[in-house]
PDB file of C-alpha atoms in Angstrom:
ATOM      1  CA  GLN A   1      24.639 121.091 137.261  1.00  0.00           C
ATOM      2  CA  LYS A   2      21.938 118.566 136.670  1.00  0.00           C
ATOM      3  CA  GLU A   3      18.209 119.629 136.388  1.00  0.00           C
ATOM      4  CA  VAL A   4      15.251 117.870 136.477  1.00  0.00           C
ATOM      5  CA  GLU A   5      12.488 120.404 135.815  1.00  0.00           C
ATOM      6  CA  GLN A   6       8.182 119.552 136.025  1.00  0.00           C
ATOM      7  CA  ASN A   7       5.269 121.446 136.234  1.00  0.00           C
ATOM      8  CA  SER A   8       4.631 122.141 139.877  1.00  0.00           C
ATOM      9  CA  GLY A   9       0.789 121.984 139.268  1.00  0.00           C
ATOM     10  CA  PRO A  10      -1.504 121.413 140.692  1.00  0.00           C
ATOM     11  CA  LEU A  11      -2.950 119.411 137.531  1.00  0.00           C
ATOM     12  CA  SER A  12      -6.724 119.103 138.244  1.00  0.00           C
ATOM     13  CA  VAL A  13      -8.453 115.883 136.095  1.00  0.00           C
ATOM     14  CA  PRO A  14     -11.718 114.481 136.654  1.00  0.00           C
ATOM     15  CA  GLU A  15     -12.013 111.058 137.688  1.00  0.00           C
ATOM     16  CA  GLY A  16     -11.646 108.383 134.756  1.00  0.00           C
ATOM     17  CA  ALA A  17      -9.736 110.842 132.483  1.00  0.00           C
ATOM     18  CA  ILE A  18      -6.183 110.711 131.742  1.00  0.00           C
ATOM     19  CA  ALA A  19      -3.643 112.623 133.639  1.00  0.00           C
ATOM     20  CA  SER A  20      -0.882 113.580 131.698  1.00  0.00           C
ATOM     21  CA  LEU A  21       2.379 114.234 133.683  1.00  0.00           C
ATOM     22  CA  ASN A  22       5.877 115.746 131.929  1.00  0.00           C
ATOM     23  CA  CYS A  23       9.577 115.807 133.037  1.00  0.00           C
ATOM     24  CA  THR A  24      12.390 117.440 131.073  1.00  0.00           C
ATOM     25  CA  TYR A  25      16.383 116.603 131.967  1.00  0.00           C
ATOM     26  CA  SER A  26      19.354 118.462 131.436  1.00  0.00           C
ATOM     27  CA  ASP A  27      21.950 115.919 131.061  1.00  0.00           C
ATOM     28  CA  ARG A  28      22.322 113.911 128.012  1.00  0.00           C
ATOM     29  CA  VAL A  29      24.247 111.113 129.468  1.00  0.00           C
ATOM     30  CA  SER A  30      21.386 110.120 131.850  1.00  0.00           C
ATOM     31  CA  GLN A  31      20.060 106.672 131.170  1.00  0.00           C
ATOM     32  CA  SER A  32      17.909 105.526 133.880  1.00  0.00           C
ATOM     33  CA  PHE A  33      14.366 107.259 134.341  1.00  0.00           C
ATOM     34  CA  PHE A  34      12.006 106.692 137.270  1.00  0.00           C
ATOM     35  CA  TRP A  35       8.547 108.219 138.446  1.00  0.00           C
ATOM     36  CA  TYR A  36       7.784 108.103 142.037  1.00  0.00           C
ATOM     37  CA  ARG A  37       4.268 108.782 143.768  1.00  0.00           C
ATOM     38  CA  GLN A  38       4.859 110.851 146.931  1.00  0.00           C
ATOM     39  CA  TYR A  39       1.426 111.337 149.333  1.00  0.00           C
ATOM     40  CA  SER A  40       1.873 114.318 151.622  1.00  0.00           C
ATOM     41  CA  GLY A  41       4.071 113.142 154.759  1.00  0.00           C
ATOM     42  CA  LYS A  42       5.240 110.280 152.983  1.00  0.00           C
ATOM     43  CA  SER A  43       7.968 108.696 151.226  1.00  0.00           C
ATOM     44  CA  PRO A  44       8.427 108.206 147.541  1.00  0.00           C
ATOM     45  CA  GLU A  45       6.791 105.061 145.974  1.00  0.00           C
ATOM     46  CA  LEU A  46       8.108 103.724 142.804  1.00  0.00           C
ATOM     47  CA  ILE A  47       5.629 103.736 139.863  1.00  0.00           C
ATOM     48  CA  MET A  48       7.337 103.325 136.817  1.00  0.00           C
ATOM     49  CA  SER A  49      10.915 102.948 135.783  1.00  0.00           C
ATOM     50  CA  ILE A  50      12.121 103.450 131.892  1.00  0.00           C
ATOM     51  CA  TYR A  51      15.483 102.921 130.105  1.00  0.00           C
ATOM     52  CA  SER A  52      14.918 102.933 126.370  1.00  0.00           C
ATOM     53  CA  ASN A  53      13.283 105.129 123.993  1.00  0.00           C
ATOM     54  CA  GLY A  54       9.433 104.519 123.539  1.00  0.00           C
ATOM     55  CA  ASP A  55       6.818 103.597 125.547  1.00  0.00           C
ATOM     56  CA  LYS A  56       6.002 101.503 128.886  1.00  0.00           C
ATOM     57  CA  GLU A  57       3.253 100.404 130.241  1.00  0.00           C
ATOM     58  CA  ASP A  58       2.098  98.653 133.382  1.00  0.00           C
ATOM     59  CA  GLY A  59      -1.640  98.755 134.210  1.00  0.00           C
ATOM     60  CA  ARG A  60      -2.817 101.998 134.364  1.00  0.00           C
ATOM     61  CA  PHE A  61       0.370 103.787 134.114  1.00  0.00           C
ATOM     62  CA  THR A  62       2.553 104.514 130.792  1.00  0.00           C
ATOM     63  CA  ALA A  63       6.120 106.073 130.758  1.00  0.00           C
ATOM     64  CA  GLN A  64       7.241 107.681 127.609  1.00  0.00           C
ATOM     65  CA  LEU A  65      10.856 108.344 127.049  1.00  0.00           C
ATOM     66  CA  ASN A  66      12.712 110.225 124.305  1.00  0.00           C
ATOM     67  CA  LYS A  67      16.212 110.698 124.617  1.00  0.00           C
ATOM     68  CA  ALA A  68      16.627 113.376 121.861  1.00  0.00           C
ATOM     69  CA  SER A  69      14.148 115.606 123.160  1.00  0.00           C
ATOM     70  CA  GLN A  70      15.317 114.878 127.072  1.00  0.00           C
ATOM     71  CA  TYR A  71      11.717 114.364 128.050  1.00  0.00           C
ATOM     72  CA  VAL A  72      10.051 111.776 129.971  1.00  0.00           C
ATOM     73  CA  SER A  73       6.526 111.611 130.828  1.00  0.00           C
ATOM     74  CA  LEU A  74       3.682 109.447 132.654  1.00  0.00           C
ATOM     75  CA  LEU A  75       0.170 108.907 131.452  1.00  0.00           C
ATOM     76  CA  ILE A  76      -2.392 107.559 133.584  1.00  0.00           C
ATOM     77  CA  ARG A  77      -5.286 106.700 132.337  1.00  0.00           C
ATOM     78  CA  ASP A  78      -8.751 106.293 134.294  1.00  0.00           C
ATOM     79  CA  SER A  79      -7.534 108.456 137.021  1.00  0.00           C
ATOM     80  CA  GLN A  80      -8.819 107.824 140.366  1.00  0.00           C
ATOM     81  CA  PRO A  81      -9.179 110.014 143.774  1.00  0.00           C
ATOM     82  CA  SER A  82      -6.763 108.028 145.243  1.00  0.00           C
ATOM     83  CA  ASP A  83      -4.238 108.978 142.664  1.00  0.00           C
ATOM     84  CA  SER A  84      -4.190 112.395 143.979  1.00  0.00           C
ATOM     85  CA  ALA A  85      -0.465 113.096 144.805  1.00  0.00           C
ATOM     86  CA  THR A  86       2.809 114.690 143.935  1.00  0.00           C
ATOM     87  CA  TYR A  87       4.508 112.842 140.937  1.00  0.00           C
ATOM     88  CA  LEU A  88       8.066 113.130 141.354  1.00  0.00           C
ATOM     89  CA  CYS A  89      10.124 112.445 137.930  1.00  0.00           C
ATOM     90  CA  ALA A  90      14.113 111.104 138.889  1.00  0.00           C
ATOM     91  CA  VAL A  91      16.855 110.394 136.598  1.00  0.00           C
ATOM     92  CA  SER A  92      20.045 108.799 137.181  1.00  0.00           C
ATOM     93  CA  ALA A  93      23.566 109.068 134.667  1.00  0.00           C
ATOM     94  CA  SER A  94      24.021 105.324 135.631  1.00  0.00           C
ATOM     95  CA  GLY A  95      27.439 106.069 134.242  1.00  0.00           C
ATOM     96  CA  ALA A  96      30.999 105.654 135.802  1.00  0.00           C
ATOM     97  CA  GLY A  97      29.520 104.164 139.066  1.00  0.00           C
ATOM     98  CA  SER A  98      27.244 107.445 139.289  1.00  0.00           C
ATOM     99  CA  TYR A  99      24.006 106.096 140.561  1.00  0.00           C
ATOM    100  CA  GLN A 100      22.323 109.224 142.450  1.00  0.00           C
ATOM    101  CA  LEU A 101      19.093 110.312 141.719  1.00  0.00           C
ATOM    102  CA  THR A 102      18.276 113.749 140.622  1.00  0.00           C
ATOM    103  CA  PHE A 103      14.804 114.598 141.413  1.00  0.00           C
ATOM    104  CA  GLY A 104      11.928 117.260 140.126  1.00  0.00           C
ATOM    105  CA  LYS A 105      10.345 119.145 142.318  1.00  0.00           C
ATOM    106  CA  GLY A 106       7.298 117.163 141.731  1.00  0.00           C
ATOM    107  CA  THR A 107       3.615 117.782 139.977  1.00  0.00           C
ATOM    108  CA  LYS A 108       0.700 117.792 142.341  1.00  0.00           C
ATOM    109  CA  LEU A 109      -2.203 115.777 140.628  1.00  0.00           C
ATOM    110  CA  SER A 110      -5.576 116.350 141.944  1.00  0.00           C
ATOM    111  CA  VAL A 111      -8.412 113.913 140.747  1.00  0.00           C
ATOM    112  CA  ILE A 112     -11.561 115.284 141.235  1.00  0.00           C
ATOM    113  CA  PRO A 113     -14.492 112.480 142.045  1.00  0.00           C
TER     114      PRO A 113
ATOM    115  CA  GLU B   1       6.967  92.355 149.459  1.00  0.00           C
ATOM    116  CA  PRO B   2      10.595  93.144 150.979  1.00  0.00           C
ATOM    117  CA  GLU B   3      10.844  96.642 152.341  1.00  0.00           C
ATOM    118  CA  VAL B   4      13.665  99.542 153.485  1.00  0.00           C
ATOM    119  CA  THR B   5      12.958 100.215 156.906  1.00  0.00           C
ATOM    120  CA  GLN B   6      13.747 103.109 158.821  1.00  0.00           C
ATOM    121  CA  THR B   7      13.907 104.481 162.676  1.00  0.00           C
ATOM    122  CA  PRO B   8      13.190 106.128 164.448  1.00  0.00           C
ATOM    123  CA  SER B   9      10.077 107.779 162.286  1.00  0.00           C
ATOM    124  CA  HIS B  10      10.643 111.058 164.401  1.00  0.00           C
ATOM    125  CA  GLN B  11      13.565 112.776 165.841  1.00  0.00           C
ATOM    126  CA  VAL B  12      13.901 115.606 167.892  1.00  0.00           C
ATOM    127  CA  THR B  13      17.253 116.829 168.897  1.00  0.00           C
ATOM    128  CA  GLN B  14      18.634 120.085 170.499  1.00  0.00           C
ATOM    129  CA  MET B  15      21.134 122.029 168.114  1.00  0.00           C
ATOM    130  CA  GLY B  16      24.189 120.959 168.293  1.00  0.00           C
ATOM    131  CA  GLN B  17      23.817 117.149 169.463  1.00  0.00           C
ATOM    132  CA  GLU B  18      24.694 114.305 167.676  1.00  0.00           C
ATOM    133  CA  VAL B  19      22.042 112.205 165.935  1.00  0.00           C
ATOM    134  CA  ILE B  20      22.159 108.743 164.327  1.00  0.00           C
ATOM    135  CA  LEU B  21      19.565 107.884 162.031  1.00  0.00           C
ATOM    136  CA  ARG B  22      19.069 103.684 161.118  1.00  0.00           C
ATOM    137  CA  CYS B  23      18.195 101.946 158.324  1.00  0.00           C
ATOM    138  CA  VAL B  24      17.545  98.409 157.266  1.00  0.00           C
ATOM    139  CA  PRO B  25      17.851  97.987 153.468  1.00  0.00           C
ATOM    140  CA  ILE B  26      16.171  95.267 151.553  1.00  0.00           C
ATOM    141  CA  SER B  27      17.980  92.177 152.225  1.00  0.00           C
ATOM    142  CA  ASN B  28      19.524  91.197 148.893  1.00  0.00           C
ATOM    143  CA  HIS B  29      20.441  94.779 147.659  1.00  0.00           C
ATOM    144  CA  LEU B  30      23.573  95.807 147.487  1.00  0.00           C
ATOM    145  CA  TYR B  31      23.597  99.678 147.195  1.00  0.00           C
ATOM    146  CA  PHE B  32      22.721 102.204 149.839  1.00  0.00           C
ATOM    147  CA  TYR B  33      21.629 105.639 149.720  1.00  0.00           C
ATOM    148  CA  TRP B  34      20.176 108.368 151.897  1.00  0.00           C
ATOM    149  CA  TYR B  35      18.062 111.388 150.847  1.00  0.00           C
ATOM    150  CA  ARG B  36      16.750 114.294 152.187  1.00  0.00           C
ATOM    151  CA  GLN B  37      13.906 116.204 151.605  1.00  0.00           C
ATOM    152  CA  ILE B  38      13.474 119.833 153.494  1.00  0.00           C
ATOM    153  CA  LEU B  39       9.825 120.553 153.706  1.00  0.00           C
ATOM    154  CA  GLY B  40       8.209 121.858 150.825  1.00  0.00           C
ATOM    155  CA  GLN B  41      11.089 121.365 148.838  1.00  0.00           C
ATOM    156  CA  LYS B  42      12.632 118.529 146.206  1.00  0.00           C
ATOM    157  CA  VAL B  43      14.185 115.122 147.401  1.00  0.00           C
ATOM    158  CA  GLU B  44      17.969 115.714 147.567  1.00  0.00           C
ATOM    159  CA  PHE B  45      20.730 113.146 147.117  1.00  0.00           C
ATOM    160  CA  LEU B  46      23.385 113.173 150.448  1.00  0.00           C
ATOM    161  CA  VAL B  47      25.485 109.641 150.002  1.00  0.00           C
ATOM    162  CA  SER B  48      25.566 106.484 148.034  1.00  0.00           C
ATOM    163  CA  PHE B  49      27.411 103.463 149.557  1.00  0.00           C
ATOM    164  CA  TYR B  50      28.679 100.149 148.090  1.00  0.00           C
ATOM    165  CA  ASN B  51      30.967  97.258 149.473  1.00  0.00           C
ATOM    166  CA  ASN B  52      31.591  99.080 152.573  1.00  0.00           C
ATOM    167  CA  GLU B  53      32.664 102.277 151.565  1.00  0.00           C
ATOM    168  CA  ILE B  54      31.290 105.747 150.132  1.00  0.00           C
ATOM    169  CA  SER B  55      30.856 105.558 146.261  1.00  0.00           C
ATOM    170  CA  GLU B  56      29.301 109.174 145.665  1.00  0.00           C
ATOM    171  CA  LYS B  57      28.425 112.236 147.938  1.00  0.00           C
ATOM    172  CA  SER B  58      26.757 115.595 147.324  1.00  0.00           C
ATOM    173  CA  GLU B  59      27.911 119.047 148.346  1.00  0.00           C
ATOM    174  CA  ILE B  60      25.720 118.812 151.186  1.00  0.00           C
ATOM    175  CA  PHE B  61      27.425 115.829 152.727  1.00  0.00           C
ATOM    176  CA  ASP B  62      30.110 117.628 154.399  1.00  0.00           C
ATOM    177  CA  ASP B  63      32.226 116.891 157.667  1.00  0.00           C
ATOM    178  CA  GLN B  64      29.268 116.812 159.917  1.00  0.00           C
ATOM    179  CA  PHE B  65      28.010 113.833 158.345  1.00  0.00           C
ATOM    180  CA  SER B  66      28.911 110.399 158.122  1.00  0.00           C
ATOM    181  CA  VAL B  67      27.569 106.833 157.027  1.00  0.00           C
ATOM    182  CA  GLU B  68      28.447 103.278 158.028  1.00  0.00           C
ATOM    183  CA  ARG B  69      27.169  99.599 157.900  1.00  0.00           C
ATOM    184  CA  PRO B  70      28.277  98.552 161.503  1.00  0.00           C
ATOM    185  CA  ASP B  71      26.850  94.951 160.832  1.00  0.00           C
ATOM    186  CA  GLY B  72      25.192  92.723 157.983  1.00  0.00           C
ATOM    187  CA  SER B  73      21.974  94.291 157.951  1.00  0.00           C
ATOM    188  CA  ASN B  74      22.240  98.217 159.393  1.00  0.00           C
ATOM    189  CA  PHE B  75      22.986 101.358 157.763  1.00  0.00           C
ATOM    190  CA  THR B  76      23.323 104.581 159.469  1.00  0.00           C
ATOM    191  CA  LEU B  77      23.564 108.211 158.815  1.00  0.00           C
ATOM    192  CA  LYS B  78      25.257 110.327 161.786  1.00  0.00           C
ATOM    193  CA  ILE B  79      24.878 113.868 162.063  1.00  0.00           C
ATOM    194  CA  ARG B  80      27.621 115.618 164.192  1.00  0.00           C
ATOM    195  CA  SER B  81      26.672 119.078 166.030  1.00  0.00           C
ATOM    196  CA  THR B  82      23.172 119.200 164.278  1.00  0.00           C
ATOM    197  CA  LYS B  83      22.045 122.842 163.109  1.00  0.00           C
ATOM    198  CA  LEU B  84      18.688 124.227 162.408  1.00  0.00           C
ATOM    199  CA  GLU B  85      18.938 123.676 158.698  1.00  0.00           C
ATOM    200  CA  ASP B  86      19.313 120.171 159.336  1.00  0.00           C
ATOM    201  CA  SER B  87      15.752 119.559 159.971  1.00  0.00           C
ATOM    202  CA  ALA B  88      14.079 117.635 156.994  1.00  0.00           C
ATOM    203  CA  MET B  89      12.761 114.141 156.325  1.00  0.00           C
ATOM    204  CA  TYR B  90      15.421 111.491 155.799  1.00  0.00           C
ATOM    205  CA  PHE B  91      15.100 108.936 153.322  1.00  0.00           C
ATOM    206  CA  CYS B  92      17.083 105.681 152.815  1.00  0.00           C
ATOM    207  CA  ALA B  93      17.048 103.714 150.062  1.00  0.00           C
ATOM    208  CA  SER B  94      18.328 100.640 148.633  1.00  0.00           C
ATOM    209  CA  SER B  95      18.700  99.097 145.175  1.00  0.00           C
ATOM    210  CA  ARG B  96      19.817  95.467 144.223  1.00  0.00           C
ATOM    211  CA  THR B  97      22.611  96.892 142.064  1.00  0.00           C
ATOM    212  CA  GLY B  98      23.535 100.440 140.766  1.00  0.00           C
ATOM    213  CA  ARG B  99      23.172 100.362 137.189  1.00  0.00           C
ATOM    214  CA  ASN B 100      19.538 100.531 135.775  1.00  0.00           C
ATOM    215  CA  GLN B 101      18.226  99.664 138.770  1.00  0.00           C
ATOM    216  CA  PRO B 102      14.898 101.271 140.611  1.00  0.00           C
ATOM    217  CA  GLN B 103      15.884 102.706 144.280  1.00  0.00           C
ATOM    218  CA  HIS B 104      13.540 101.354 147.185  1.00  0.00           C
ATOM    219  CA  PHE B 105      12.814 104.118 149.853  1.00  0.00           C
ATOM    220  CA  GLY B 106      12.102 103.690 153.229  1.00  0.00           C
ATOM    221  CA  ASP B 107       9.327 105.673 155.116  1.00  0.00           C
ATOM    222  CA  GLY B 108      11.705 108.276 156.085  1.00  0.00           C
ATOM    223  CA  THR B 109      12.688 109.865 159.437  1.00  0.00           C
ATOM    224  CA  ARG B 110      11.258 113.443 160.197  1.00  0.00           C
ATOM    225  CA  LEU B 111      14.248 115.255 162.148  1.00  0.00           C
ATOM    226  CA  SER B 112      13.510 118.255 164.160  1.00  0.00           C
ATOM    227  CA  ILE B 113      16.402 120.241 165.506  1.00  0.00           C
ATOM    228  CA  LEU B 114      15.325 123.000 167.949  1.00  0.00           C
TER     229      LEU B 114
END
């Protein structure tokens, strides 16, 4: 059974601070990792994708992947109130035609003005 | 920017009725997916579709569910004889290819079974 674990939160940070979101996964053959943002009642919106160990930066967002530790994280710099949402970690095996995403339950982030 | 579109946005159906949820994936994408999210729970995979056939399905995707690509643009999810526990948000997603490609989600259809 493939599992993706996230702290449910809520994680509260002041405006302008760095928010750090973490995710662990159980399936060692996982190869593709994604962070989605989901506002209440809305659909998942892709924030970042990462496929190899290390850091990947896109604007205020940095994704970090450590396959040996089966750990992926998302840093949000200069957090804004509009970043308040639930952040979903999703993992795909991407092997033998298996591309389905396994999602974590999400971490609810609240950015306090 | 191209997006996945889903209709209707909200569907209310009596238990036991059939329902069809519709999706138009992004035009140059080849892989299509359905997910569902029961209120307060995580997003769950239902089925993936490539080259006009199902490539993967989950345990949730039993005989009451079916998918179809009736023409070059639409991708549908049919639920026969709906149950109360089918009430959820249903998301369609698409990706350009399968491997190492992000999946882009539509706005979803909220299905309410009475």
